[in-house]
CSV table of C-alpha atoms and ligand atoms in Angstrom, one decimal:
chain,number,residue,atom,x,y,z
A,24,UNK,CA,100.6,108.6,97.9
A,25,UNK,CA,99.2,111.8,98.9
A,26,UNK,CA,97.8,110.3,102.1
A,27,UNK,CA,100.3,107.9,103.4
A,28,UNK,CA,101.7,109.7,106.0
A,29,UNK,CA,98.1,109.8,107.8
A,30,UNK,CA,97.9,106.5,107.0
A,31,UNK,CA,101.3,105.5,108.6
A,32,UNK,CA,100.0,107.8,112.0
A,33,UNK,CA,96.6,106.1,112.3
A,34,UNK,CA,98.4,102.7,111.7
A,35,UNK,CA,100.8,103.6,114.6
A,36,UNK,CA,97.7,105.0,117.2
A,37,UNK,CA,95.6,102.0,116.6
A,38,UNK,CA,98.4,99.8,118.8
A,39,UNK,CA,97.6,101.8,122.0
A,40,UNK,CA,94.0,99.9,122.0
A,41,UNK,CA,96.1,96.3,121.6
A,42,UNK,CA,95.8,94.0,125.1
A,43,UNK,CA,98.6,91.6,125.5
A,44,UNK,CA,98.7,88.1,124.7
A,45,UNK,CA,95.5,88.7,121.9
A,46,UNK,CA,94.6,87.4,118.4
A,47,UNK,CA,93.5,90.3,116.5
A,48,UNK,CA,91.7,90.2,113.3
A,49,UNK,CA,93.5,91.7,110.6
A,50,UNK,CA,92.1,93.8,107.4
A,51,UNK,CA,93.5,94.4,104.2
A,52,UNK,CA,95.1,96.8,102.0
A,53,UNK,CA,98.1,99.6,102.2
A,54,UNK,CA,96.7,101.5,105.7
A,55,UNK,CA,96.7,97.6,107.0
A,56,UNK,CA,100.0,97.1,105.9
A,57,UNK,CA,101.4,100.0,107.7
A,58,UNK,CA,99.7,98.4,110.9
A,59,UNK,CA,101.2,95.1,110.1
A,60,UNK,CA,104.6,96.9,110.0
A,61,UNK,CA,103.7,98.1,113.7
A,62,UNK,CA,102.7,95.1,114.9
A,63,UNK,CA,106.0,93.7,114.0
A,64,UNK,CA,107.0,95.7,116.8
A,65,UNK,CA,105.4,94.4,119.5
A,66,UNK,CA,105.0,90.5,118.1
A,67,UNK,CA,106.2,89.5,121.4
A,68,UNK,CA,102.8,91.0,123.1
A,69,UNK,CA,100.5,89.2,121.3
A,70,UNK,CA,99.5,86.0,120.6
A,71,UNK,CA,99.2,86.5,117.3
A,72,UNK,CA,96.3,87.2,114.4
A,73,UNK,CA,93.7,86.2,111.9
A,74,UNK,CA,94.1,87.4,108.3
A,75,UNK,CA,91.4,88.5,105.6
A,76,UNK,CA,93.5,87.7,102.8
A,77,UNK,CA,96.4,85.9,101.3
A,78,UNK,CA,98.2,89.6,100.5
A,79,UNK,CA,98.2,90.4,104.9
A,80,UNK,CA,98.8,86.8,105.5
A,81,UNK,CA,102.1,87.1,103.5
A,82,UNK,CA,103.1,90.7,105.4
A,83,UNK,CA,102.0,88.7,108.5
A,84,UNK,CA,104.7,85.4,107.6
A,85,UNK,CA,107.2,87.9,106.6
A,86,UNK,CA,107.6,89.1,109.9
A,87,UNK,CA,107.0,86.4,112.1
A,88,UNK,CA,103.7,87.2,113.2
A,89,UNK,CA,102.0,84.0,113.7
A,90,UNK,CA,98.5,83.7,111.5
A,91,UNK,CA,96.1,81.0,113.0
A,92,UNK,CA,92.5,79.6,110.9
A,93,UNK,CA,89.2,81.2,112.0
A,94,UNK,CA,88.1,78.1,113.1
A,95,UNK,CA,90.7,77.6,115.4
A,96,UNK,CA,89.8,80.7,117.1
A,97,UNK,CA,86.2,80.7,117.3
A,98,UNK,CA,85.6,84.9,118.0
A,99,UNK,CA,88.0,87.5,118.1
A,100,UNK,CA,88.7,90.3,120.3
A,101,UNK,CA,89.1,93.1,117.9
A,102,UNK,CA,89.1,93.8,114.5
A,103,UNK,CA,91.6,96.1,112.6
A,104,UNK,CA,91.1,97.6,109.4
A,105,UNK,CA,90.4,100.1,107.1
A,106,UNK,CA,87.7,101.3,104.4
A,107,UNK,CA,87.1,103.4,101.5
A,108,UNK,CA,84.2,105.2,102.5
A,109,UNK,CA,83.0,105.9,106.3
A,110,UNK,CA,80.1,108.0,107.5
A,111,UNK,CA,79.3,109.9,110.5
A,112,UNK,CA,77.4,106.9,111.7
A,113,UNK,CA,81.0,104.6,111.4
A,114,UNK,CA,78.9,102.9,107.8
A,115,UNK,CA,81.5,101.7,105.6
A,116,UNK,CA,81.9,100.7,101.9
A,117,UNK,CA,84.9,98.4,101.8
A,118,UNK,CA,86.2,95.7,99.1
A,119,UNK,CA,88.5,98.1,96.8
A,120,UNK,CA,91.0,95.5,97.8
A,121,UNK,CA,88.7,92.9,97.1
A,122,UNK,CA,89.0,91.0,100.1
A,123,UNK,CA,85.3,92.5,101.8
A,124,UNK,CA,84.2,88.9,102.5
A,125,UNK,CA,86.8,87.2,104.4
A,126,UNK,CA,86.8,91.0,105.9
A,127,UNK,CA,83.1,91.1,106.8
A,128,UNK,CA,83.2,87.5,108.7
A,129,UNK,CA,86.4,88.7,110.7
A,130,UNK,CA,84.2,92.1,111.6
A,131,UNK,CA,81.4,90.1,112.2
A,132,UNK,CA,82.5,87.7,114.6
A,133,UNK,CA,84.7,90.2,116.4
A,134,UNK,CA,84.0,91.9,119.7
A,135,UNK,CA,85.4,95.4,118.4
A,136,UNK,CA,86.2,96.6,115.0
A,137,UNK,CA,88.6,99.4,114.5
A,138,UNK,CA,88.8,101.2,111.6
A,139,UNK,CA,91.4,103.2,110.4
A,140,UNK,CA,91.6,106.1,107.9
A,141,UNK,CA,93.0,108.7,106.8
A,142,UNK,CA,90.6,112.0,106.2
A,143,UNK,CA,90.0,111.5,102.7
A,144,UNK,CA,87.5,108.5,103.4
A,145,UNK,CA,85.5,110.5,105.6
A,146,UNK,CA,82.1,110.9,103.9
A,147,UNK,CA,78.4,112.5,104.4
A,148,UNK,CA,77.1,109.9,102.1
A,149,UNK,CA,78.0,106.9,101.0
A,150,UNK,CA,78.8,105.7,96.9
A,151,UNK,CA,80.9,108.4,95.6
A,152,UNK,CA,83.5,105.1,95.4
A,153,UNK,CA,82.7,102.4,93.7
A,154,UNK,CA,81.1,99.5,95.5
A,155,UNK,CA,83.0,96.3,95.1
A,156,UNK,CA,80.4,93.5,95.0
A,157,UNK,CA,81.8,89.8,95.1
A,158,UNK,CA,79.6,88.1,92.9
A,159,UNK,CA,80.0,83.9,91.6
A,160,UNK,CA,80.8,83.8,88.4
A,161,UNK,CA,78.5,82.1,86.4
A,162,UNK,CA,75.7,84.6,87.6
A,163,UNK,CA,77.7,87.9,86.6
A,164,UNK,CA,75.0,89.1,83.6
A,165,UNK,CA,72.1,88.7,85.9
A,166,UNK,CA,73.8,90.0,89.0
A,167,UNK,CA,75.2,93.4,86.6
A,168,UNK,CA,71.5,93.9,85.3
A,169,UNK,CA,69.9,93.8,89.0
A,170,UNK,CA,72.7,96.3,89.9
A,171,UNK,CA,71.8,98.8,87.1
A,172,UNK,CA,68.0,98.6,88.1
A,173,UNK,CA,69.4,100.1,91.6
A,174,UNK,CA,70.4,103.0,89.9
A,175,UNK,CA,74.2,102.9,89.3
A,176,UNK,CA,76.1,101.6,86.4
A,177,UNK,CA,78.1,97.7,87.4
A,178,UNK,CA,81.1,96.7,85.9
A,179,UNK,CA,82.7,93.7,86.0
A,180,UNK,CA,86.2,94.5,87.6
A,181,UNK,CA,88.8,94.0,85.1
A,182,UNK,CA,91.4,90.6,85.5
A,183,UNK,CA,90.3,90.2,89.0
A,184,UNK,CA,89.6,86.5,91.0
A,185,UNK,CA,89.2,87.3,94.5
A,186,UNK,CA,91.1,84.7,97.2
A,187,UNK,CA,87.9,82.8,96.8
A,188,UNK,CA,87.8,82.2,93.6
A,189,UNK,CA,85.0,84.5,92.4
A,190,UNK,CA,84.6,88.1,90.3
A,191,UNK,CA,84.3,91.5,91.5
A,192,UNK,CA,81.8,93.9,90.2
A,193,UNK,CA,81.9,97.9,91.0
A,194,UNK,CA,78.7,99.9,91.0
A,195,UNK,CA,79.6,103.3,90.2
A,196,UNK,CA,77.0,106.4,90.8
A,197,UNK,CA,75.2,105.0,93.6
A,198,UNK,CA,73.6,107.4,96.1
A,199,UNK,CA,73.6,105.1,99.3
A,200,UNK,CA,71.3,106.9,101.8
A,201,UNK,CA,70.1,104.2,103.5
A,202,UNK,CA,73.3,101.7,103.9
A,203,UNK,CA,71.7,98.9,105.9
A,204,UNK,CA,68.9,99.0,103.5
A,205,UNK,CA,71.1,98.7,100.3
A,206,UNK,CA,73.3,96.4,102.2
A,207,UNK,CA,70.5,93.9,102.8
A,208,UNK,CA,68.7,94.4,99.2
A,209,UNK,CA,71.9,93.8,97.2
A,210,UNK,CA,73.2,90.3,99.0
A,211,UNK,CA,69.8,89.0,98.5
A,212,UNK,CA,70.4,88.7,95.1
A,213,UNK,CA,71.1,84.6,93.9
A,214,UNK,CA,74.9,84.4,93.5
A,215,UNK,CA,76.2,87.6,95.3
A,216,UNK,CA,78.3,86.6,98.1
A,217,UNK,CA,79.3,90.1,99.8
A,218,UNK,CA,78.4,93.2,98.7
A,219,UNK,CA,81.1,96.0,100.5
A,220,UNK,CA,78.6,97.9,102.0
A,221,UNK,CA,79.6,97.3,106.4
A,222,UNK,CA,76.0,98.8,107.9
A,223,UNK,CA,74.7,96.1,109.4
A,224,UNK,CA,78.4,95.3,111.2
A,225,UNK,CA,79.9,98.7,111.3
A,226,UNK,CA,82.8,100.0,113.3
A,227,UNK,CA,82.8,100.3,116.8
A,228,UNK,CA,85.6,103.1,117.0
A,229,UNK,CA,87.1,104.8,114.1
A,230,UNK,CA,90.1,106.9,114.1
A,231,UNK,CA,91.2,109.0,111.7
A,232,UNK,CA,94.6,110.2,110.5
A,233,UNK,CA,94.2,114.0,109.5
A,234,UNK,CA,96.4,116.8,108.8
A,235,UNK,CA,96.2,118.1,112.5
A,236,UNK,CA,96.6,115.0,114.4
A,237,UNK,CA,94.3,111.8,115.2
A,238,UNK,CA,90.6,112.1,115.3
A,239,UNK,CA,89.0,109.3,117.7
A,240,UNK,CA,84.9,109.0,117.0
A,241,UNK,CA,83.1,106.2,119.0
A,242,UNK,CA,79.8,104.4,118.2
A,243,UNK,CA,77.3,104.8,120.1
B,317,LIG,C1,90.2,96.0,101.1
B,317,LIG,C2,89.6,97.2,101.8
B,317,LIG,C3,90.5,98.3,102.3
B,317,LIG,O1,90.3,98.5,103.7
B,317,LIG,C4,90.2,99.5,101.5
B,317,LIG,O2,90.3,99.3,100.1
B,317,LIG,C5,91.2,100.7,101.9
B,317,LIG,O3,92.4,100.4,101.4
B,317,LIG,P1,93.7,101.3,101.6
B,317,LIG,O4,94.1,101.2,103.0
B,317,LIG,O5,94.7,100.8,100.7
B,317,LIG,O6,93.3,102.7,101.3
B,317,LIG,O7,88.4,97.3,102.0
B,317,LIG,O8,89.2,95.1,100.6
């Protein structure tokens, strides 16, 4: 609550870097649906998008944005969404929304990837929030112990199925100092299918909604 009007600024900048006549991948969660709201504005431009979850898909129908099948499309342009952690070096955890697959696929096969924030995300290290790890079911025990031996403390999210069909677990009290090294370690265990660390396909450009105006901080 306390941040939505950074969130509804950063979802209103992020249409300046929108070309005409694209299909633009789009994220999940509230900061996303402020950008769906904006893009309901200029429908006509585009051609129209790629969704990460059945929640945006449903923002996206309600407004007449047309939602076409990854397949369909092949790669995408750009990426838009937003995180729950980013670093300095544009490393992200994502997944409280528990859509971080379908998210990491549309990042991953996208030209750019745009993330938007608002300050409170903004972090020196990553794991002070939870990370989601999407996880099949039947391997949840052995998946929670592996994640204790890293250091944290898993829990199985609470009356969650993701759009997939499978369980979330959070780690909590993880000190992530090397992201791409976590990232890599975690999804190699049997029956993890994302873990919501973004390292390996982190944002391009990140902008971020603070209290004296946009902040705009490119990868290099
Ligand atoms: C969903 C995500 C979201 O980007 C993340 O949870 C941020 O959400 P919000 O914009 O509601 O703060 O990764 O899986």
């Amino acid at each position: 609550m306390l941040y939505n009007h950074l969130k509804k600024s950063v979802a209103h900048k992020v249409l300046d870097y929108i070309t005409p006549n694209s299909i633009i991948g789009i994220g999940t969660g509230t900061t996303v649906s402020y950008f769906i709201q904006e893009l309901g504005s200029i429908k006509k431009l585009i051609k129209g998008t790629v969704s990460s979850s059945i929640s945006s898909t449903i923002c996206l129908n309600n407004l007449g944005i047309p939602v076409f099948d990854l397949n369909e499309v092949g790669t995408l342009s750009i990426y838009i969404d937003s995180a729950d952690e980013v670093n300095n070096n544009l490393q992200m955890i994502k997944g409280g929304g528990e859509a971080l697959t379908k998210e990491k696929i549309l990042a991953s096969v996208s030209k750019k990837f745009i993330c938007i924030v608002d300050e409170s995300k903004q972090v020196n290290v990553l794991g002070q929030f939870p990370l989601p790890v999407e996880i099949i079911p039947m391997a949840s025990s052995y998946i929670i112990s592996e994640l204790n031996k890293l250091g944290g403390e898993a829990k199985l999210r609470k009356n969650v199925i993701t759009d997939n069909g499978n369980l979330i677990v959070d780690v909590y009290n993880l000190n992530i100092t090397d992201p791409l090294n976590m990232e890599q370690k975690i999804n190699s265990f049997p029956g993890v299918v994302t873990v919501g660390i973004f390292a390996q396909r982190k944002a391009d450009i990140l902008l971020v909604g603070t209290k004296n105006g946009i902040k705009t901080i490119i990868n290099n």
